mmCIF file of C-alpha atoms and ligand atoms in Angstrom:
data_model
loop_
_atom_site.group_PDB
_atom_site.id
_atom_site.type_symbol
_atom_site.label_atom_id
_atom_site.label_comp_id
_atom_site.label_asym_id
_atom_site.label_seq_id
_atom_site.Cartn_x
_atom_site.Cartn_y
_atom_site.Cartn_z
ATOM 1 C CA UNK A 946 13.576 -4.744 -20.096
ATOM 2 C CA UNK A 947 14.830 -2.605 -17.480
ATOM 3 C CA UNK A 948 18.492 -3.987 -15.920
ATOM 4 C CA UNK A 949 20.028 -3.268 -12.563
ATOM 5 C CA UNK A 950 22.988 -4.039 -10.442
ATOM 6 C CA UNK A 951 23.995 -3.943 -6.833
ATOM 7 C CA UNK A 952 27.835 -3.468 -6.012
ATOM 8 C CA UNK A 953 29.674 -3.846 -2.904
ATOM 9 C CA UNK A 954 32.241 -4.109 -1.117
ATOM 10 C CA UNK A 955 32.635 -6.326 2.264
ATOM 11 C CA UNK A 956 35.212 -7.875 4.409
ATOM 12 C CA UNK A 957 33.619 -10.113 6.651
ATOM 13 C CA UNK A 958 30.220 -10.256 5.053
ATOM 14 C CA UNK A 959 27.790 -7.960 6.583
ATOM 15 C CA UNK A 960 27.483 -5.505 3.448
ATOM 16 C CA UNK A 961 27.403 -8.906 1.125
ATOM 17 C CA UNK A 962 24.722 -10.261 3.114
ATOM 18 C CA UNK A 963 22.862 -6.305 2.430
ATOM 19 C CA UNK A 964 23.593 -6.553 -1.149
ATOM 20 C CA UNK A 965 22.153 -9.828 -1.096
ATOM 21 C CA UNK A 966 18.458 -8.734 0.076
ATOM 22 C CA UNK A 967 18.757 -5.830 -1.872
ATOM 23 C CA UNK A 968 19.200 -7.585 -5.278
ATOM 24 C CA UNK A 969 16.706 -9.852 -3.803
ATOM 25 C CA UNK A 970 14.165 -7.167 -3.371
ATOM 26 C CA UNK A 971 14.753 -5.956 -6.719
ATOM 27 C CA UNK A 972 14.583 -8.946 -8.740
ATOM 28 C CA UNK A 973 11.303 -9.722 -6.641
ATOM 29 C CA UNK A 974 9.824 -6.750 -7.766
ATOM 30 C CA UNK A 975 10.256 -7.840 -11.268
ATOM 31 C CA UNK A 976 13.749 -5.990 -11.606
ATOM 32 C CA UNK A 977 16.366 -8.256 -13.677
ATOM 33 C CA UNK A 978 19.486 -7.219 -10.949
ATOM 34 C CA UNK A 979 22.638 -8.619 -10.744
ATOM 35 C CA UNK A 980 24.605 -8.477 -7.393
ATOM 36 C CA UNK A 981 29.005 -8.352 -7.877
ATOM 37 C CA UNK A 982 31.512 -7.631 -5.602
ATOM 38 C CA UNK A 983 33.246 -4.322 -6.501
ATOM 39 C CA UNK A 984 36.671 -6.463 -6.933
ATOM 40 C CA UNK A 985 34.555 -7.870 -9.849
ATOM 41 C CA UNK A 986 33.370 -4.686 -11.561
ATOM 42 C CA UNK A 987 35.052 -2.222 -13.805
ATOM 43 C CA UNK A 988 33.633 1.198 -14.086
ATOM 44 C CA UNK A 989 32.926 0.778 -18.022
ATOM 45 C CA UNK A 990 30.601 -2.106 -16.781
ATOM 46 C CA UNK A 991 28.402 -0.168 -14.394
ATOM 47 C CA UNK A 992 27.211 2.138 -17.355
ATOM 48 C CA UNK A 993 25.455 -0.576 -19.117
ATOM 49 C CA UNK A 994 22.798 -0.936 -16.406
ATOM 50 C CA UNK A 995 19.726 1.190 -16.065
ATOM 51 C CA UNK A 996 19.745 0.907 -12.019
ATOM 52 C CA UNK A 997 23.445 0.965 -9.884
ATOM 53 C CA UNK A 998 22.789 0.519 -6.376
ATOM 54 C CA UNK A 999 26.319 0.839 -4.367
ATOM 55 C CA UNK A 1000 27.166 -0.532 -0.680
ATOM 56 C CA UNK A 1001 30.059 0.084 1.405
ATOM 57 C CA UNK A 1002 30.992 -0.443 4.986
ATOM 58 C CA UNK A 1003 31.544 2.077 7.002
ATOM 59 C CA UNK A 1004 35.010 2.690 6.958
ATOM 60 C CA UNK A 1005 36.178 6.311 9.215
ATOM 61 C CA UNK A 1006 32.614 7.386 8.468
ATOM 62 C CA UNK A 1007 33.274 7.414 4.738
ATOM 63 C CA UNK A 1008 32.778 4.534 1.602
ATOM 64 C CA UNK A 1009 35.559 2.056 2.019
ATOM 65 C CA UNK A 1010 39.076 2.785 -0.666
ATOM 66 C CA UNK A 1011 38.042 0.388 -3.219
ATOM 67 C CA UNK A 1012 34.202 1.787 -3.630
ATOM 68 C CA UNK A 1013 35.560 5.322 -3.721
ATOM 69 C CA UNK A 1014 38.081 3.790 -6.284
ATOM 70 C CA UNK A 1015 35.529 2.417 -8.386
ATOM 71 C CA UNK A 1016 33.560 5.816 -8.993
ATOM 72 C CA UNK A 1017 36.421 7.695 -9.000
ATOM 73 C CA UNK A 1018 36.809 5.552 -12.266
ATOM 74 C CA UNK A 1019 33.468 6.625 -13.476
ATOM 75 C CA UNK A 1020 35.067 9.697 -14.672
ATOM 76 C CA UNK A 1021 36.102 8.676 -17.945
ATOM 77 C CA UNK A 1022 32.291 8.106 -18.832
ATOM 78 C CA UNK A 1023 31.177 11.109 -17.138
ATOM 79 C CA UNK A 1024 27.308 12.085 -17.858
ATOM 80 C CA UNK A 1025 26.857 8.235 -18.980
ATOM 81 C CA UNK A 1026 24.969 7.899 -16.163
ATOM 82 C CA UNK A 1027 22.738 11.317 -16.232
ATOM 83 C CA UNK A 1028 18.870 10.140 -15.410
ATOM 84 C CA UNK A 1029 19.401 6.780 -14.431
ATOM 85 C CA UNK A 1030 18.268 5.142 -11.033
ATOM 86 C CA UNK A 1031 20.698 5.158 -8.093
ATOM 87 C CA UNK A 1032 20.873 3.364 -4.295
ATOM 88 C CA UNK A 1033 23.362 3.278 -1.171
ATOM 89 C CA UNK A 1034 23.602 1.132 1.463
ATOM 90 C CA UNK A 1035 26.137 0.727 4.664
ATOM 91 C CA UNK A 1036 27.115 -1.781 7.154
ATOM 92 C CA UNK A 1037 28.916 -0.035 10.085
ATOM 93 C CA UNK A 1038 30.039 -1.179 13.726
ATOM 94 C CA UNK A 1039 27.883 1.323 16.186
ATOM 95 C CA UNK A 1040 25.104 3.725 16.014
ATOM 96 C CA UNK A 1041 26.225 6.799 14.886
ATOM 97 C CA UNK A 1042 29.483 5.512 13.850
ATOM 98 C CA UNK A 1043 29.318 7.558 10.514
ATOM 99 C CA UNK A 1044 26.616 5.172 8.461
ATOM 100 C CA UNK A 1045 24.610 8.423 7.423
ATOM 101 C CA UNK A 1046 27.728 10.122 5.898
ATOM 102 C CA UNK A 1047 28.593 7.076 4.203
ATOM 103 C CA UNK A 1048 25.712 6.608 2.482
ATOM 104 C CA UNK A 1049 25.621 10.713 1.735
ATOM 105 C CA UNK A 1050 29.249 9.913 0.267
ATOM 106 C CA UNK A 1051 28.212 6.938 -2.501
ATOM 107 C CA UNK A 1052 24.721 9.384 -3.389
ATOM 108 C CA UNK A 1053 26.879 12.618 -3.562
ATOM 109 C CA UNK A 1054 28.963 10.941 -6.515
ATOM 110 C CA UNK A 1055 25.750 9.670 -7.984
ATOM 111 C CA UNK A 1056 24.149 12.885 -7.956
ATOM 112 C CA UNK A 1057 27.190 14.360 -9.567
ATOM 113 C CA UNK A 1058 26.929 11.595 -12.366
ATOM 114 C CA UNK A 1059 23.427 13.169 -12.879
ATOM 115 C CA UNK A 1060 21.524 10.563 -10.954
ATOM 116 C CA UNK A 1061 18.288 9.578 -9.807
ATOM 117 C CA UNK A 1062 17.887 8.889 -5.564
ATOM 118 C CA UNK A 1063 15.038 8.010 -4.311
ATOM 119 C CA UNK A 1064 15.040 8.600 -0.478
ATOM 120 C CA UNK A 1065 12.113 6.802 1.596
ATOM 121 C CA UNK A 1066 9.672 8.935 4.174
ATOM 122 C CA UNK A 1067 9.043 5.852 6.220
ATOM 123 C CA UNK A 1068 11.952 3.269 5.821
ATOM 124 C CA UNK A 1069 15.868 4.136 6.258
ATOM 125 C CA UNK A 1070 16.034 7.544 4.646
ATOM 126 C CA UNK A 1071 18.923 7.701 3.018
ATOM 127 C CA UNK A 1072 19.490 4.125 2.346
ATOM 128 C CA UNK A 1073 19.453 0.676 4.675
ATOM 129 C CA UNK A 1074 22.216 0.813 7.401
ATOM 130 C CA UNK A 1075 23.400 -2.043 9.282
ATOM 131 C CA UNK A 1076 24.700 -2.288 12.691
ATOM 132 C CA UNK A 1077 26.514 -5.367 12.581
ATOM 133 C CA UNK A 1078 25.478 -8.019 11.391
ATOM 134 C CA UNK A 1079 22.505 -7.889 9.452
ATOM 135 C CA UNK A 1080 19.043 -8.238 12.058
ATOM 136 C CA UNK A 1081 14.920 -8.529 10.726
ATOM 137 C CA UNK A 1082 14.909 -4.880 10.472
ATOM 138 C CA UNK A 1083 18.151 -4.711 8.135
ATOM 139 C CA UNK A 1084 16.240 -7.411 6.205
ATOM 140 C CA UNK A 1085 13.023 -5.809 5.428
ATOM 141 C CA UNK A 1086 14.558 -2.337 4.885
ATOM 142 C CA UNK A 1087 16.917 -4.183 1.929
ATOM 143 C CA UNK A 1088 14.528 -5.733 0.997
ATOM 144 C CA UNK A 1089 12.060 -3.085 0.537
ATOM 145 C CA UNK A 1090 14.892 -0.555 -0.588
ATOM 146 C CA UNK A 1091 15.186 -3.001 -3.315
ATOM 147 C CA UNK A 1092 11.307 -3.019 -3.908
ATOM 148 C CA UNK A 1093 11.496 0.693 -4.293
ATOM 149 C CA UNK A 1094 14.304 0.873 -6.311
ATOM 150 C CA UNK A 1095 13.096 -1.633 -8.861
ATOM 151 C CA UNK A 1096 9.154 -0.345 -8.895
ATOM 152 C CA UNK A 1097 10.812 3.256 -9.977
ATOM 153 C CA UNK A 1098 13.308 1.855 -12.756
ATOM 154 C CA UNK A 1099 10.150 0.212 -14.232
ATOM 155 C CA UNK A 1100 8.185 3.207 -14.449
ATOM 156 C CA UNK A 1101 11.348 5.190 -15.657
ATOM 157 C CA UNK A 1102 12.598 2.112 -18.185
ATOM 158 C CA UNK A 1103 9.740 -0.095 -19.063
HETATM 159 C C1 FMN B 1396 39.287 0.213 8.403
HETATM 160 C C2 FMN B 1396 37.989 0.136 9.150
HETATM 161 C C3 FMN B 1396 37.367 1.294 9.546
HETATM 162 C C4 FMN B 1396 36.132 1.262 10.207
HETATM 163 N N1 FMN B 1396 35.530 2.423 10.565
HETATM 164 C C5 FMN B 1396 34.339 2.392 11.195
HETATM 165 C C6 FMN B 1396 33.671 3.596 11.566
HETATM 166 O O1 FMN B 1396 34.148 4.699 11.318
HETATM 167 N N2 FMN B 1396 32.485 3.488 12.226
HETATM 168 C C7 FMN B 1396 31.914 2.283 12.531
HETATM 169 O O2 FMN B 1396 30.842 2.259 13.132
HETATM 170 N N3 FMN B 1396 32.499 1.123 12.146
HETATM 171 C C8 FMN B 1396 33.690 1.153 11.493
HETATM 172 N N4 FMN B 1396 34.286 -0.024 11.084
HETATM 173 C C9 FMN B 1396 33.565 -1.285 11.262
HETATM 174 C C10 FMN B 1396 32.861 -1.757 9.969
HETATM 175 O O3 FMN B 1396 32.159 -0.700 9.347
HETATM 176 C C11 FMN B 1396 31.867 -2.876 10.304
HETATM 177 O O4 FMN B 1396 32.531 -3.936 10.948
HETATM 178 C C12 FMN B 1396 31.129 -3.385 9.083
HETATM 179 O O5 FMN B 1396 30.002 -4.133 9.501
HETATM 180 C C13 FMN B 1396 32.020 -4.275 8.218
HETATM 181 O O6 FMN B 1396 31.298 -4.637 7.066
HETATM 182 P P1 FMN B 1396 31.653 -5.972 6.256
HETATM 183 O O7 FMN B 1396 31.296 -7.155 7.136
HETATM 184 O O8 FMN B 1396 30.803 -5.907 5.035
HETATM 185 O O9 FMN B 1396 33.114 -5.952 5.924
HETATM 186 C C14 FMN B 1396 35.520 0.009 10.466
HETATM 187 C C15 FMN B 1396 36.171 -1.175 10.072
HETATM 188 C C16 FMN B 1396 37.394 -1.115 9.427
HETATM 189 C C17 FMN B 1396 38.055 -2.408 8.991
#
């Protein structure tokens, strides 16, 4: 059986509520996914999973310190994570207040560690972006972000 987690990071909940749905929408889809706090999670812990899905606010229009810490850590592993499934998500304060280049952030270090992104033709491209706190939209994009995420790790690790 395929095994997934979603990490993030979140001050005053908006990202946690997004990491929430996500791992929701995964485990819905049949996707065993646990959901941590990045304060929790060590990088030697993220390479035992066959799906990492990563969420950040928006902090300057980049991935907050301790997210950037965290796979700045995956270097010791490096290539550990070469064909599996990744996922970004944001929470930010405005439109156009950097969410896009957050997300780009979190997936460029995935793609470096040889990764697997998905992006979505019809949903939030590069990954679910709140504005705020989390609305309906935010909720079905998570939660179908998570969907997608899970029905591909199946057909990759099942
Ligand atoms: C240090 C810091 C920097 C921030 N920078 C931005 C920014 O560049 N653009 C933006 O739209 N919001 C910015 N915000 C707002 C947060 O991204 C926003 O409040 C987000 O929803 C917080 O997520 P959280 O509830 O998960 O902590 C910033 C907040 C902090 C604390």
């Amino acid at each position: 059986m395929a095994k997934a987690i979603v990490v993030y990071h979140s001050r005053s909940g908006n990202t946690k509520e997004m990491a929430e749905l996500i791992a929701k929408g995964m485990n819905d889809a049949g996707l065993k996914t646990q959901c941590r706090p990045v304060s929790k999670v060590k990088a030697d812990d993220v390479f035992g999973y066959d799906a990492v899905v990563i969420g950040s606010p928006t902090y300057y229009g980049q991935m907050a310190g301790p997210v950037k810490e965290l796979i700045d850590d995956l270097v010791g592993k490096h290539g550990q994570l070469d064909g599996k499934v990744g996922g970004a998500f944001t929470s930010s304060s405005n439109i156009g207040g950097g969410n896009e280049t957050t997300i780009m952030g979190i997936i460029e270090g995935m793609l470096i560690s040889g990764m697997i992104v998905q992006g979505d033709p019809s949903g939030d491209h590069y990954g679910p972006v709140s504005i705020g706190k989390p609305d309906e939209r935010v909720e079905r994009q998570c939660l179908r972000r998570g969907r997608r995420i899970a029905e591909l790790s199946k057909k990759l690790f099942e």
